Short mmCIF file of C-alpha atoms in Angstrom, two decimals:
data_model
loop_
_atom_site.label_atom_id
_atom_site.label_comp_id
_atom_site.label_asym_id
_atom_site.label_seq_id
_atom_site.Cartn_x
_atom_site.Cartn_y
_atom_site.Cartn_z
CA MET U 1 -3.91 -4.47 4.37
CA LEU U 2 -0.34 -5.01 4.67
CA ASN U 3 1.47 -8.16 4.08
CA ARG U 4 4.82 -9.27 5.58
CA ARG U 5 6.81 -8.34 2.59
CA HIS U 6 5.59 -4.62 2.65
CA ILE U 7 6.32 -4.70 6.55
CA ARG U 8 9.83 -5.87 5.73
CA ILE U 9 10.10 -3.01 3.13
CA LYS U 10 8.91 -0.51 5.64
CA VAL U 11 11.49 -1.59 8.07
CA MET U 12 14.20 -1.65 5.47
CA GLN U 13 13.46 1.89 4.48
CA THR U 14 13.44 3.12 8.09
CA LEU U 15 16.80 1.56 8.75
CA TYR U 16 18.15 3.10 5.38
CA ALA U 17 16.77 6.60 6.31
CA MET U 18 18.59 6.32 9.70
CA GLN U 19 21.76 5.17 8.07
CA GLN U 20 21.68 7.96 5.65
CA SER U 21 21.15 10.53 8.30
CA ASN U 22 23.75 8.89 10.55
CA SER U 23 20.98 8.86 13.33
CA GLU U 24 21.39 6.61 16.38
CA GLN U 25 17.97 7.82 17.61
CA ILE U 26 16.36 4.29 18.10
CA GLN U 27 13.02 5.56 19.42
CA SER U 28 12.64 8.36 16.64
CA GLY U 29 13.25 5.76 14.17
CA GLU U 30 10.72 3.43 15.64
CA LYS U 31 8.16 6.42 15.54
CA PHE U 32 8.94 6.97 11.96
CA LEU U 33 8.31 3.35 11.16
CA ILE U 34 5.05 3.19 12.94
CA ASN U 35 3.73 6.61 11.44
CA SER U 36 4.78 5.32 7.84
CA ILE U 37 2.91 2.11 8.32
CA GLU U 38 -0.30 3.80 9.93
CA ASN U 39 -0.33 6.47 7.29
CA ILE U 40 -1.08 3.75 4.75
CA GLN U 41 -4.53 3.91 5.98
CA ASP U 42 -4.80 7.63 5.33
CA LEU U 43 -3.83 6.95 1.69
CA TYR U 44 -6.42 4.31 1.55
CA LEU U 45 -9.00 6.71 2.68
CA LEU U 46 -8.00 9.14 0.02
CA MET U 47 -8.21 6.74 -2.72
CA ILE U 48 -11.45 5.27 -1.79
CA THR U 49 -13.10 8.44 -1.15
CA THR U 50 -12.22 9.59 -4.71
CA LEU U 51 -15.04 7.64 -5.79
CA VAL U 52 -17.48 9.34 -3.26
CA GLU U 53 -16.24 12.86 -4.09
CA ILE U 54 -16.62 12.29 -7.92
CA ARG U 55 -20.16 11.32 -7.35
CA LYS U 56 -20.60 14.44 -5.10
CA LYS U 57 -19.18 16.71 -7.84
CA GLU U 58 -21.58 15.20 -10.41
CA VAL U 59 -24.70 15.88 -8.07
CA GLU U 60 -23.31 19.44 -7.91
CA TYR U 61 -23.23 19.72 -11.59
CA ILE U 62 -26.62 18.27 -12.27
CA SER U 63 -28.24 20.59 -9.59
CA LEU U 64 -26.55 23.72 -11.10
CA ALA U 65 -27.61 22.52 -14.61
CA GLN U 66 -31.12 22.28 -13.65
CA LYS U 67 -31.21 25.86 -12.23
CA LYS U 68 -29.86 27.36 -15.51
CA HIS U 69 -32.12 29.94 -16.88
CA LEU U 70 -32.00 28.43 -20.37
CA ALA U 71 -31.56 24.81 -19.47
CA THR U 72 -31.99 22.33 -22.00
CA ALA U 73 -34.49 19.40 -21.69
CA ALA U 74 -31.54 17.00 -20.97
CA GLU U 75 -30.35 19.49 -18.10
CA ARG U 76 -33.84 19.78 -16.71
CA ASN U 77 -34.34 16.02 -16.67
CA PRO U 78 -30.88 14.50 -16.52
CA SER U 79 -30.24 10.67 -16.16
CA LYS U 80 -29.42 10.04 -12.63
CA ARG U 81 -28.13 6.59 -13.18
CA PHE U 82 -24.41 7.58 -12.25
CA ILE U 83 -25.30 9.37 -9.05
CA GLU U 84 -27.81 6.62 -7.99
CA ASN U 85 -25.24 3.93 -8.67
CA ARG U 86 -25.62 1.37 -5.68
CA VAL U 87 -21.99 0.75 -5.15
CA LEU U 88 -21.35 4.37 -4.81
CA ASP U 89 -24.33 4.53 -2.40
CA LEU U 90 -22.69 1.86 -0.33
CA LEU U 91 -19.53 3.65 -0.20
CA GLU U 92 -21.02 7.17 0.59
CA SER U 93 -23.27 5.50 3.39
CA SER U 94 -20.41 3.64 4.98
CA THR U 95 -19.89 4.67 8.60
CA SER U 96 -16.61 2.74 8.58
CA ILE U 97 -15.24 5.13 5.92
CA SER U 98 -16.92 8.37 7.36
CA ASN U 99 -15.91 7.65 10.95
CA LYS U 100 -12.06 7.14 9.93
CA ILE U 101 -12.27 10.36 7.79
CA GLU U 102 -13.64 12.11 10.75
CA GLU U 103 -11.23 10.53 13.21
CA LYS U 104 -8.19 11.37 10.96
CA LYS U 105 -9.51 14.84 10.16
CA ILE U 106 -9.04 14.26 6.37
CA THR U 107 -10.26 17.10 4.18
CA THR U 108 -7.73 16.78 1.32
CA TRP U 109 -10.26 16.55 -1.61
CA GLN U 110 -12.48 19.42 -0.15
CA VAL U 111 -9.07 21.53 -0.38
CA HIS U 112 -8.07 20.23 -3.72
CA ASP U 113 -11.35 19.50 -5.47
CA ASN U 114 -9.77 20.58 -8.72
CA TYR U 115 -8.36 16.97 -8.84
CA ILE U 116 -11.95 15.49 -8.31
CA GLN U 117 -13.11 17.68 -11.15
CA MET U 118 -10.33 16.51 -13.27
CA LEU U 119 -11.26 12.76 -12.52
CA LEU U 120 -15.12 13.40 -13.19
CA ASP U 121 -14.31 15.01 -16.50
CA GLU U 122 -12.16 11.88 -17.57
CA VAL U 123 -14.85 9.55 -16.50
CA LYS U 124 -17.47 11.34 -18.50
CA GLU U 125 -15.37 11.09 -21.56
CA SER U 126 -14.66 7.27 -21.30
CA THR U 127 -16.34 4.63 -23.53
CA PHE U 128 -17.24 2.69 -20.32
CA PHE U 129 -19.26 5.67 -18.86
CA LYS U 130 -21.11 6.18 -22.22
CA ALA U 131 -21.81 2.37 -22.39
CA TYR U 132 -23.09 2.26 -18.85
CA MET U 133 -25.40 5.32 -19.28
CA ALA U 134 -26.87 3.96 -22.48
CA LYS U 135 -28.03 0.58 -21.10
CA SER U 136 -31.87 0.12 -20.86
CA GLU U 137 -31.57 -1.35 -17.38
CA VAL U 138 -28.57 -1.92 -15.12
CA THR U 139 -28.00 -4.64 -12.48
CA PHE U 140 -25.94 -4.35 -9.27
CA GLU U 141 -23.15 -6.29 -11.36
CA ASP U 142 -23.23 -3.46 -13.93
CA ASP U 143 -23.18 -0.87 -11.15
CA ARG U 144 -20.12 -2.69 -9.60
CA GLN U 145 -18.29 -3.09 -12.99
CA PHE U 146 -18.90 0.69 -13.55
CA VAL U 147 -17.27 1.66 -10.39
CA CYS U 148 -14.40 -0.99 -10.79
CA ASP U 149 -13.84 0.76 -14.23
CA ILE U 150 -13.58 4.29 -12.78
CA PHE U 151 -11.18 3.21 -10.19
CA THR U 152 -8.91 0.96 -12.52
CA GLU U 153 -9.14 3.04 -15.68
CA VAL U 154 -9.29 6.53 -14.53
CA ILE U 155 -8.24 6.96 -10.70
CA ALA U 156 -5.39 4.45 -10.23
CA PRO U 157 -3.45 5.10 -13.35
CA ASN U 158 -3.88 9.04 -13.11
CA GLU U 159 -0.23 10.48 -13.21
CA LYS U 160 -1.43 13.85 -11.57
CA ILE U 161 -3.08 12.05 -8.64
CA TYR U 162 0.22 9.92 -8.31
CA GLU U 163 2.33 13.07 -8.23
CA PHE U 164 0.01 14.83 -5.92
CA LEU U 165 0.10 11.88 -3.49
CA GLU U 166 3.79 11.48 -3.84
CA ASP U 167 4.30 15.27 -2.90
CA SER U 168 1.95 14.97 -0.05
CA LYS U 169 3.77 12.06 1.57
CA LEU U 170 7.01 10.70 0.20
CA THR U 171 6.58 7.35 2.21
CA TRP U 172 3.43 6.80 -0.01
CA LEU U 173 5.45 6.10 -2.99
CA ASP U 174 5.78 2.39 -2.46
CA ASP U 175 2.39 2.21 -0.87
CA ILE U 176 0.04 3.30 -3.63
CA PRO U 177 0.20 0.06 -5.71
CA VAL U 178 -0.59 -1.78 -2.42
CA VAL U 179 -3.54 0.40 -1.63
CA ASN U 180 -4.93 0.46 -5.23
CA THR U 181 -4.79 -3.32 -5.34
CA MET U 182 -6.58 -3.75 -2.04
CA ILE U 183 -9.33 -1.41 -3.22
CA GLN U 184 -9.78 -3.16 -6.53
CA LYS U 185 -10.09 -6.42 -4.71
CA GLN U 186 -12.64 -5.13 -2.29
CA LEU U 187 -14.83 -3.45 -5.06
CA ARG U 188 -14.82 -6.66 -7.22
CA LYS U 189 -16.05 -8.76 -4.16
CA LEU U 190 -19.03 -6.47 -3.19
CA LYS U 191 -22.50 -8.22 -3.27
CA GLU U 192 -25.86 -6.58 -3.53
CA ARG U 193 -26.61 -7.97 -0.13
CA ASP U 194 -23.69 -6.06 1.46
CA VAL U 195 -24.93 -3.41 3.81
CA GLN U 196 -21.68 -1.98 4.90
CA PHE U 197 -18.41 -1.27 3.23
CA ILE U 198 -15.47 -1.86 5.84
CA VAL U 199 -12.19 -0.15 5.93
CA PRO U 200 -9.56 -2.85 6.27
CA LYS U 201 -7.13 -2.84 9.20
CA VAL U 202 -3.58 -1.85 8.62
CA TYR U 203 -2.20 -5.00 10.03
CA LYS U 204 -3.62 -8.50 9.39
CA ASP U 205 -3.35 -9.32 13.10
CA SER U 206 -1.51 -8.43 16.26
CA GLU U 207 1.45 -10.84 15.31
CA ASP U 208 2.15 -8.78 12.04
CA GLN U 209 2.26 -5.51 14.24
CA GLU U 210 4.54 -7.18 16.73
CA PHE U 211 6.74 -8.45 13.79
CA ALA U 212 7.20 -4.86 12.35
CA ILE U 213 8.37 -3.49 15.75
CA ASN U 214 10.59 -6.62 16.63
CA LEU U 215 12.22 -6.72 13.21
CA TYR U 216 13.25 -3.08 13.49
CA ARG U 217 14.39 -3.28 17.19
CA LYS U 218 16.38 -6.50 16.96
CA THR U 219 18.03 -5.60 13.44
CA ILE U 220 19.10 -2.09 14.92
CA LEU U 221 20.08 -3.28 18.42
CA ASN U 222 22.14 -6.09 17.07
CA PHE U 223 23.71 -4.02 14.17
CA ALA U 224 27.32 -4.79 14.98
CA GLU U 225 26.81 -8.41 15.53
CA LEU U 226 24.69 -8.96 12.37
CA THR U 227 27.34 -7.01 10.37
CA LYS U 228 30.07 -9.28 11.60
CA GLU U 229 27.85 -12.26 10.65
CA PHE U 230 27.94 -11.42 6.88
CA GLU U 231 31.37 -10.13 6.77
CA ASP U 232 32.85 -13.20 8.25
CA LYS U 233 31.03 -15.31 5.73
CA THR U 234 32.10 -13.18 2.77
CA PRO U 235 35.78 -12.80 3.20
CA ASN U 236 36.35 -12.30 -0.37
CA TRP U 237 34.26 -9.19 -0.44
CA ASP U 238 35.30 -5.75 0.51
CA PRO U 239 32.59 -4.57 2.65
CA GLU U 240 32.86 -0.97 1.29
CA ARG U 241 32.06 -2.22 -2.11
CA ILE U 242 28.78 -3.75 -0.98
CA ALA U 243 25.88 -1.53 -1.69
CA GLU U 244 24.42 0.10 1.54
CA LEU U 245 21.02 -1.23 0.80
CA ASP U 246 22.38 -4.70 0.53
CA THR U 247 24.06 -4.64 3.85
CA ILE U 248 20.81 -3.69 5.44
CA VAL U 249 18.95 -6.42 3.68
CA LEU U 250 21.59 -8.91 4.70
CA ARG U 251 21.40 -7.76 8.43
CA MET U 252 17.55 -8.05 8.46
CA ALA U 253 17.62 -11.55 6.75
CA ILE U 254 20.39 -12.80 9.20
CA CYS U 255 18.39 -11.27 12.13
CA GLU U 256 15.17 -13.41 10.98
CA PHE U 257 17.39 -16.51 10.77
CA LEU U 258 18.75 -16.16 14.46
CA LYS U 259 16.06 -14.20 16.09
CA PHE U 260 12.65 -15.20 14.53
CA SER U 261 12.19 -18.91 15.24
CA SER U 262 8.69 -19.26 13.64
CA ILE U 263 9.85 -17.92 10.14
CA PRO U 264 11.05 -20.51 7.83
CA VAL U 265 14.58 -20.04 6.41
CA LYS U 266 13.24 -20.37 2.73
CA VAL U 267 10.58 -17.76 3.38
CA THR U 268 13.22 -15.30 4.60
CA ILE U 269 15.58 -15.78 1.71
CA ASN U 270 12.72 -15.59 -0.82
CA GLU U 271 11.24 -12.41 0.69
CA TYR U 272 14.57 -10.49 0.74
CA LEU U 273 15.49 -11.84 -2.72
CA GLU U 274 12.34 -10.28 -4.18
CA ILE U 275 13.02 -6.93 -2.11
CA ALA U 276 16.39 -6.89 -3.46
CA LYS U 277 15.26 -7.27 -7.11
CA GLU U 278 12.91 -4.31 -6.54
CA TYR U 279 15.00 -1.90 -4.68
CA SER U 280 18.61 -2.53 -5.07
CA THR U 281 21.09 -3.01 -8.03
CA ALA U 282 20.78 -5.47 -10.83
CA LYS U 283 23.37 -7.76 -9.56
CA SER U 284 22.23 -7.61 -5.81
CA SER U 285 19.67 -10.34 -5.88
CA ILE U 286 22.38 -12.82 -6.92
CA PHE U 287 24.87 -11.67 -4.47
CA ILE U 288 22.35 -11.82 -1.60
CA ASN U 289 21.01 -15.22 -2.50
CA GLY U 290 24.45 -16.68 -2.56
CA VAL U 291 25.28 -15.03 0.79
CA LEU U 292 22.21 -16.03 2.40
CA ASP U 293 22.19 -19.52 1.06
CA ASN U 294 25.82 -19.95 2.45
CA ILE U 295 25.11 -18.47 5.71
CA SER U 296 21.86 -20.57 6.30
CA LYS U 297 23.80 -23.69 5.34
CA ALA U 298 26.62 -22.78 7.89
CA TYR U 299 24.00 -21.86 10.71
CA ASN U 300 22.40 -25.27 10.05
CA ASP U 301 25.78 -27.16 10.34
CA GLU U 302 26.54 -25.14 13.47
CA ASN U 303 23.09 -25.82 14.96
CA ARG U 304 22.55 -22.31 15.16
CA LEU U 305 19.08 -22.03 13.54
CA ASN U 306 16.73 -22.21 16.32
CA LYS U 307 13.56 -22.79 14.38
CA ILE U 308 10.48 -24.12 15.86
CA GLY U 309 8.12 -26.36 13.96
CA LYS U 310 8.53 -28.93 11.00
CA GLY U 311 9.83 -27.66 7.63
CA LEU U 312 11.18 -24.46 8.92
CA LEU U 313 14.79 -25.04 8.01
#
């Protein structure tokens, strides 16, 4: 689910939080990092189950409407196309989803079902809903597109859902786009022959998991050394004038230069440039690019880049 850039961002945020609170508790910082990464799966489960809960809410609505004393003909014999959607079937029957929900004891939408009602109302007012329900017949592809439309046009851009999630867990703020993109990709790839919808792993593999912990540990344990590295290479810059977040980015990048032999120098520079563009000041990426470029060239001249493999310098 997570790529290396998002892992770097999580490490950066952890280091920044520790610096802001003047904390030297390395273990508590590591626990915060691990939790903030693993909680992404909770967010994923919340977002994917909105689809299941919307369907359940519609089932309730149809059932109640049919029991009305003066039910109309349409209420007595409603179209069940929405609630019989094959993709929604696949999601609701997914043991991968239900087992994770049970394991993590997630009951958010049962407690806050007003959000589900809000989403259902918005779905039923949409033009794509009316077009879907008006079709004479629907294929699996129609079902899939309908569910994709619900997610991309109603759920993902909903500001109230965004605010609710942000209030629930502040660390989710930067995770929401990552999770939404993952879900959209999964939904689009579904085939009629699929028999199970699988919840993705948080880390691609054990190497990524180790990378997160090692980057955090090596950066914080070598704090003074890494600080001296960029201060020595920026004699014309007053350290106190460098944005705090930029100093963290520089330490992490230099840490990768010196202590991660399998990561190419260009990859490290490009990754932290993009992170700086997104999280720091407007001029930060230019400053960081110049510093890292100079440092990497100096390290190469000094034979300090212990990179293993071709094309890593």
